mmCIF file of C-alpha atoms in Angstrom:
data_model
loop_
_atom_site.group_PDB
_atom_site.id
_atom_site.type_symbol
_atom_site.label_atom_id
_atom_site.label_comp_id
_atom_site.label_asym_id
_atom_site.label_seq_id
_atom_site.Cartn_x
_atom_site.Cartn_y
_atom_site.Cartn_z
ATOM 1 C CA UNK A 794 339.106 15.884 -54.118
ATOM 2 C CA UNK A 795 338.825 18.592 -51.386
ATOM 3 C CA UNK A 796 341.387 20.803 -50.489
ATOM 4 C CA UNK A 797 340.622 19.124 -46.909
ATOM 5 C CA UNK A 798 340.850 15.258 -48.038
ATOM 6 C CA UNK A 799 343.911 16.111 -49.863
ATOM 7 C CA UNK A 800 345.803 17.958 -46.511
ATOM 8 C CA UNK A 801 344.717 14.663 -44.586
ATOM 9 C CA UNK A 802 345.442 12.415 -47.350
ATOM 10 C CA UNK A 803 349.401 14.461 -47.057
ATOM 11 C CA UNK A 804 349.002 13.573 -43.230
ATOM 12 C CA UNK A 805 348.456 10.112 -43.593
ATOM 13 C CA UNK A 806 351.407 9.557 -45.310
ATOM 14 C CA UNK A 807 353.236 11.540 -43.028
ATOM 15 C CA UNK A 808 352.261 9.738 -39.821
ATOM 16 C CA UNK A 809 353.801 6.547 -38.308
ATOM 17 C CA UNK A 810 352.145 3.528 -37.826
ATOM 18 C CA UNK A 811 350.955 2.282 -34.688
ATOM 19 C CA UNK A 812 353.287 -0.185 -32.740
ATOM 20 C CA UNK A 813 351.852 -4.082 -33.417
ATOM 21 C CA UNK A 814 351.183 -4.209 -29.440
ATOM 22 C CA UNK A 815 350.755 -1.939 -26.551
ATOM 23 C CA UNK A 816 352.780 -1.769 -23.236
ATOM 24 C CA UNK A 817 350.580 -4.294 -21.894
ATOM 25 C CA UNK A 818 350.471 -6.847 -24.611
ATOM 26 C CA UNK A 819 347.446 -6.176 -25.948
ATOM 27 C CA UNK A 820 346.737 -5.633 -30.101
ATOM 28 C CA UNK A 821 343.993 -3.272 -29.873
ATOM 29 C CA UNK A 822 343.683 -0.599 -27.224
ATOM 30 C CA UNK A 823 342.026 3.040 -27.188
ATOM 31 C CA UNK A 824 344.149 5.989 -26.666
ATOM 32 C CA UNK A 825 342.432 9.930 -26.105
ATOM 33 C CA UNK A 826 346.306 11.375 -26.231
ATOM 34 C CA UNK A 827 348.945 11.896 -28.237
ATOM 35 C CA UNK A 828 351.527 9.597 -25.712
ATOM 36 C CA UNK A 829 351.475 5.747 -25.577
ATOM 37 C CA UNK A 830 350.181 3.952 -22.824
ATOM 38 C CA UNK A 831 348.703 7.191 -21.542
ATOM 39 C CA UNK A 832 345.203 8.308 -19.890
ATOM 40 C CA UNK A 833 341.973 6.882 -19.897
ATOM 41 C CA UNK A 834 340.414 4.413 -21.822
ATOM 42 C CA UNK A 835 336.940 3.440 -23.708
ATOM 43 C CA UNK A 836 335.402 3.587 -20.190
ATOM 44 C CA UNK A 837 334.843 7.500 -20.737
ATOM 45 C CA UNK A 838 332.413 5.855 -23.496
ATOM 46 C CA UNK A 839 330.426 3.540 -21.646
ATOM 47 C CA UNK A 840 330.552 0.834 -24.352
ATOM 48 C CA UNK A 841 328.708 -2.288 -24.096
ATOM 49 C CA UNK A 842 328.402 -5.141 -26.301
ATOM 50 C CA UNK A 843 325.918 -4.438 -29.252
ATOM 51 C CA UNK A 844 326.204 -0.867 -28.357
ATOM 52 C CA UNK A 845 326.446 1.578 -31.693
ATOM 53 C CA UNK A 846 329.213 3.879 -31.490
ATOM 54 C CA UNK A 847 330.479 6.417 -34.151
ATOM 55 C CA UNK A 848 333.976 7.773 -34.511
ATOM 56 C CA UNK A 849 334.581 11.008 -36.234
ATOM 57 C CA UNK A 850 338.154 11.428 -37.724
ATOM 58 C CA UNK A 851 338.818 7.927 -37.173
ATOM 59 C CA UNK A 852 341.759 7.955 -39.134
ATOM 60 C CA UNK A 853 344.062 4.638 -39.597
ATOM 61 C CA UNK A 854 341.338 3.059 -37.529
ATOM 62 C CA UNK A 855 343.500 2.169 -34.091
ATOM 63 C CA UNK A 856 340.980 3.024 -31.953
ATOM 64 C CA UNK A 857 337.558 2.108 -33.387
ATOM 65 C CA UNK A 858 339.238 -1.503 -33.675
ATOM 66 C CA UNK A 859 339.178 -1.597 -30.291
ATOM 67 C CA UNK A 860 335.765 -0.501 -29.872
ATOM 68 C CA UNK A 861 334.886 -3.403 -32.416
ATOM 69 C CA UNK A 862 336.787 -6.301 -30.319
ATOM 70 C CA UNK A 863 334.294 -5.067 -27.219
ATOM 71 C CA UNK A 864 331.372 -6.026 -29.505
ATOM 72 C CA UNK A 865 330.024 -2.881 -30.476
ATOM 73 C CA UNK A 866 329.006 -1.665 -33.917
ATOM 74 C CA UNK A 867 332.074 0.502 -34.705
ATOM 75 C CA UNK A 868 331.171 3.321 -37.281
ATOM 76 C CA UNK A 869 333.975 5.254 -38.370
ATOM 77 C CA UNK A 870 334.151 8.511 -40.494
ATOM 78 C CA UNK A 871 336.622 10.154 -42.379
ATOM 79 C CA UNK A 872 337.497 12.411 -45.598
ATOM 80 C CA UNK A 873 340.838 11.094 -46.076
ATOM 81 C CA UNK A 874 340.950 7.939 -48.566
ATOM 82 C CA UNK A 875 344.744 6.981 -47.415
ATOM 83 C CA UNK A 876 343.421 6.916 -44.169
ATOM 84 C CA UNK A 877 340.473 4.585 -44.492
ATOM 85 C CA UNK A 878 342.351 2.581 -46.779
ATOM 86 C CA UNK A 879 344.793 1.882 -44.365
ATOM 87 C CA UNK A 880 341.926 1.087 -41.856
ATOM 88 C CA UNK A 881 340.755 -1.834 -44.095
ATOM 89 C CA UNK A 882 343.980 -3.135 -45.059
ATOM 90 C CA UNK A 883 345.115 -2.829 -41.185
ATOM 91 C CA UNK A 884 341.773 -3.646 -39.676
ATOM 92 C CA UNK A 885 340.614 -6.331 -42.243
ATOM 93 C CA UNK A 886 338.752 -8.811 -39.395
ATOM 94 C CA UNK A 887 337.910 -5.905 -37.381
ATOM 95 C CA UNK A 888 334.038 -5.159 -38.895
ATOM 96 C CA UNK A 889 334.612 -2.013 -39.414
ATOM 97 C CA UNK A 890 331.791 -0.306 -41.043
ATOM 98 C CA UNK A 891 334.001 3.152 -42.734
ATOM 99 C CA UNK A 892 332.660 6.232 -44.816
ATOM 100 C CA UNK A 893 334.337 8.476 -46.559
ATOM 101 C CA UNK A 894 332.890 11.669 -45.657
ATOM 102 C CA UNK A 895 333.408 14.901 -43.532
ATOM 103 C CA UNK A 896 331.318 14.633 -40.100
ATOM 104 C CA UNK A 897 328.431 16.905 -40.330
ATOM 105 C CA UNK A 898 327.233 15.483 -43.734
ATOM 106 C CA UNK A 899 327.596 12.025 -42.351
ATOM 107 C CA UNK A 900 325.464 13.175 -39.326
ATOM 108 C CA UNK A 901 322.834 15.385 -41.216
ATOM 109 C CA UNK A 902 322.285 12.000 -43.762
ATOM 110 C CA UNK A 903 322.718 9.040 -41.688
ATOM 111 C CA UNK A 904 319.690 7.390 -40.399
ATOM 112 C CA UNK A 905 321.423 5.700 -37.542
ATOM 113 C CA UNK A 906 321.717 6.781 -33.443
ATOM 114 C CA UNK A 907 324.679 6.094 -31.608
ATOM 115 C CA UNK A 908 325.380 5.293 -28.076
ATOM 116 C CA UNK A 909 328.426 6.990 -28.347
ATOM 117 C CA UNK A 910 330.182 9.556 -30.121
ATOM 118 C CA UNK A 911 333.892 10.705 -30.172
ATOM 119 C CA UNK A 912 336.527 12.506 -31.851
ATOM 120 C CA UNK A 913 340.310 11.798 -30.779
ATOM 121 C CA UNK A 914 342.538 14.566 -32.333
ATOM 122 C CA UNK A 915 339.752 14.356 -35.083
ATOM 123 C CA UNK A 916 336.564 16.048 -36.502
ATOM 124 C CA UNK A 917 335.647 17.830 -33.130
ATOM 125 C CA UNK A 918 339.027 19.413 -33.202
ATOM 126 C CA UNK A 919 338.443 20.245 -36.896
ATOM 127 C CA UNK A 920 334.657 21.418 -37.376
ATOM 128 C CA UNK A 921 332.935 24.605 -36.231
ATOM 129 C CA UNK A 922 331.241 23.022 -33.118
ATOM 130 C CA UNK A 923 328.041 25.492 -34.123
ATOM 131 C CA UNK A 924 327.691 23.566 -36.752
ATOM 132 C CA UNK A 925 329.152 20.008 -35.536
ATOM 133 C CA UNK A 926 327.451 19.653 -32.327
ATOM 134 C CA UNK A 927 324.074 19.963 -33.051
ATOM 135 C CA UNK A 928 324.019 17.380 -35.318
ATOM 136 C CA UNK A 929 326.172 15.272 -32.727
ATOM 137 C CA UNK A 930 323.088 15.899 -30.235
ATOM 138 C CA UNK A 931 320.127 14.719 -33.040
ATOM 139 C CA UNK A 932 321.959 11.306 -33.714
ATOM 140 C CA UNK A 933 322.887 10.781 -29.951
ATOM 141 C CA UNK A 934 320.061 8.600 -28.311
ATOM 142 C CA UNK A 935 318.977 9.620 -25.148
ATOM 143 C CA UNK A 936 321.958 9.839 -22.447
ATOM 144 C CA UNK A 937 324.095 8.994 -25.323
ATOM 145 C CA UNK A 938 327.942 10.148 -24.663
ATOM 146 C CA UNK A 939 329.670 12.736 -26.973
ATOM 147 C CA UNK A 940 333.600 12.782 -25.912
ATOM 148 C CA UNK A 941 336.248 14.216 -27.540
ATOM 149 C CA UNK A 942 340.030 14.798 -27.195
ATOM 150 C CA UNK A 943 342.770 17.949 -28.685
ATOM 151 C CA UNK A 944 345.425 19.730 -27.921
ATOM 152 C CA UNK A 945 345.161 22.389 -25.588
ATOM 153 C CA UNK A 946 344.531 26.060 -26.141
ATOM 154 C CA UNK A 947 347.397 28.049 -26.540
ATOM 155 C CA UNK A 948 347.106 31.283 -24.314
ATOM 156 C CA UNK A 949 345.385 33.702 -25.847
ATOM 157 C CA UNK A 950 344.600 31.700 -29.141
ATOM 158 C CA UNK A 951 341.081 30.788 -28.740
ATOM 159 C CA UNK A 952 338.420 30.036 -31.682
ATOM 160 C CA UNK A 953 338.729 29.469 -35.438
ATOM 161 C CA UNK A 954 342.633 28.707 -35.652
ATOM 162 C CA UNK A 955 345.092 27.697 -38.690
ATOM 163 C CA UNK A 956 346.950 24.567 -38.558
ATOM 164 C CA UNK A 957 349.755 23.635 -41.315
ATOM 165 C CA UNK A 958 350.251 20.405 -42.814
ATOM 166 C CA UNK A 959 353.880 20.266 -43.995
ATOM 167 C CA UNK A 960 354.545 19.151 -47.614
ATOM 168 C CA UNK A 961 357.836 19.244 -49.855
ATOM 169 C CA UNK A 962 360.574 22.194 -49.164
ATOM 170 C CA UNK A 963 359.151 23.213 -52.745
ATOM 171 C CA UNK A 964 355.570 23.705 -52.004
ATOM 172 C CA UNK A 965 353.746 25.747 -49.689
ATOM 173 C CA UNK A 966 351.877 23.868 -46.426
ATOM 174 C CA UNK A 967 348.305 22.987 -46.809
ATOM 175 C CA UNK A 968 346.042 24.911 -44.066
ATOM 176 C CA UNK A 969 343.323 23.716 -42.435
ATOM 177 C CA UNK A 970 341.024 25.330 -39.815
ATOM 178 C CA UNK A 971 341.211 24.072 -36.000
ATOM 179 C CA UNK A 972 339.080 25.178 -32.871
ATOM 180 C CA UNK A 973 340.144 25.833 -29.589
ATOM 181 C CA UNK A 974 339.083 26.610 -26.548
ATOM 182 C CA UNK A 975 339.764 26.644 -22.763
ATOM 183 C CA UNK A 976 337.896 23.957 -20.688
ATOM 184 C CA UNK A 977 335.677 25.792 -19.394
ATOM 185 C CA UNK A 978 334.299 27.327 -22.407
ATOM 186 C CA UNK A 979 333.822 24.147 -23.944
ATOM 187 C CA UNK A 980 331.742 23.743 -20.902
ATOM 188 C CA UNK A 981 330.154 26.683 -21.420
ATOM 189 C CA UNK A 982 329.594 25.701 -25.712
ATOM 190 C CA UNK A 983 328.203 22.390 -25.023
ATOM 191 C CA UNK A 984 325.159 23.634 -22.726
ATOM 192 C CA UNK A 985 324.440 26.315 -24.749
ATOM 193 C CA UNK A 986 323.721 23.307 -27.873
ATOM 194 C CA UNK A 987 321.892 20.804 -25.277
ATOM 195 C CA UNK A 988 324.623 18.765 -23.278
ATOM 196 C CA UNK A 989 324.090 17.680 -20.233
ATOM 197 C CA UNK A 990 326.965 17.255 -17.552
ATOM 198 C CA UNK A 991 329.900 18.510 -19.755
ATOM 199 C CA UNK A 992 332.775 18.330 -17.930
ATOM 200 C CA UNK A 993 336.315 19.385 -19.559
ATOM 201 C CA UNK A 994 340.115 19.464 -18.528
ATOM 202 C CA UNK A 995 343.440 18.948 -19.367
ATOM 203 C CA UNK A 996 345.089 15.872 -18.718
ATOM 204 C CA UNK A 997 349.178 16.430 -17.745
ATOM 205 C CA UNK A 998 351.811 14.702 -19.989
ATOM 206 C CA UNK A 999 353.319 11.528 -18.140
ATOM 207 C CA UNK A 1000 356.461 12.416 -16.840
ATOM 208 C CA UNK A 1001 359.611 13.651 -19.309
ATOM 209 C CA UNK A 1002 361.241 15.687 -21.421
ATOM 210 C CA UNK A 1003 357.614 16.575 -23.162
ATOM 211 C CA UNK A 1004 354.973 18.876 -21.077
ATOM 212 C CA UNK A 1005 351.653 19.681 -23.400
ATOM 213 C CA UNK A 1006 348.941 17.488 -21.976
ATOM 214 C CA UNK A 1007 345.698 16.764 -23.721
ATOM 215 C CA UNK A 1008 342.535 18.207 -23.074
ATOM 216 C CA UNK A 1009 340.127 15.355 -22.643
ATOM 217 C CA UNK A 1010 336.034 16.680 -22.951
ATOM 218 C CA UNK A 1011 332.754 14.727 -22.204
ATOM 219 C CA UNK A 1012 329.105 14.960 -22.110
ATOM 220 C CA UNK A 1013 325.407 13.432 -22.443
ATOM 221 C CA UNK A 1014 322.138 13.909 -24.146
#
């Protein structure tokens, strides 16, 4: 096991389920930020039914179940075993179709296009886009959507980044690499690999006590 699977495997086990329904009833929804019942949906995606859309970092599986009760083919990718395991236990009538793998191998073997492609708090947070988003744009088909969600830069604290994953008191975090950016350079980065139409920004926190918002960014081929 990779010293990445095994910080997201520590993750997994660290992070809460998600509640049974959401604020409107409903038992699978799509949500780019870290609040409930906040921001956008799947319509940043475009999906249709039959439409093939991959997720990358899809984690418990929350969200691509929701892509797979609109009828598309939900693809979902991730390194951490606890995660996808909980997927399939969670997720079991869902048609998930899961791989255990980190993104840019998936992309550079799979033999599939997608419709759609997206990363919430996931692999496009994770991955050097120079070597991420080109492979995004070769299994994209034409006008395909690539849209991805993060944190927000931190002032000054742009590129390559650390990120700790707390473990025990007795042992040491694990470390794994994040990228960040303003909006507009991630403007700026998806042109310069081929996007068309990027558009990026950051997306306030509903109203209380908390204030980071989420940057929300989206493009075609």
């Amino acid at each position: 096991m990779t010293d990445t699977a095994i910080a997201w495997d520590t993750y997994a086990r660290q992070k809460p389920e998600r509640r049974p329904v959401n604020a409107a009833g409903e038992t699978t929804w799509f949500n780019w930020t870290q609040y409930p019942d906040h921001g956008p949906g799947t319509e940043l995606l475009g999906i249709k039914p039959g439409a093939a859309v991959l997720d990358l970092g899809c984690g418990k599986g929350g969200n691509l179940a929701h892509v797979a009760a609109l009828g598309a083919r939900a693809v979902g990718v991730d390194v951490s075993l606890a995660q996808l395991k909980a997927a399939e236990a969670h997720w079991s009538d869902a048609s998930l179709v899961l791989h255990r793998t980190d993104a840019v191998r998936f992309l550079e073997e799979t033999g599939e296009r997608f419709d759609a492609i997206y990363s919430v708090y996931g692999a496009a947070w994770f991955t050097d886009p120079e070597q991420l988003l080109p492979v995004i744009r070769k299994r994209l088909k034409p006008g395909g959507v690539l849209a991805f969600s993060q944190r927000p830069a931190v002032e000054g604290c742009y590129g390559c980044q650390a990120s700790y994953i707390n473990r025990s008191e007795d042992e040491d975090p694990l470390v794994v690499k994040r990228w960040d950016y303003e909006p507009e350079r991630w403007e700026e980065i998806l042109r310069e690999h081929g996007f068309e139409s990027p558009a990026a920004s950051v997306l306030p926190a509903p109203p209380g006590p908390r204030k980071i918002g989420t940057l929300v960014v989206r493009a075609r081929t």
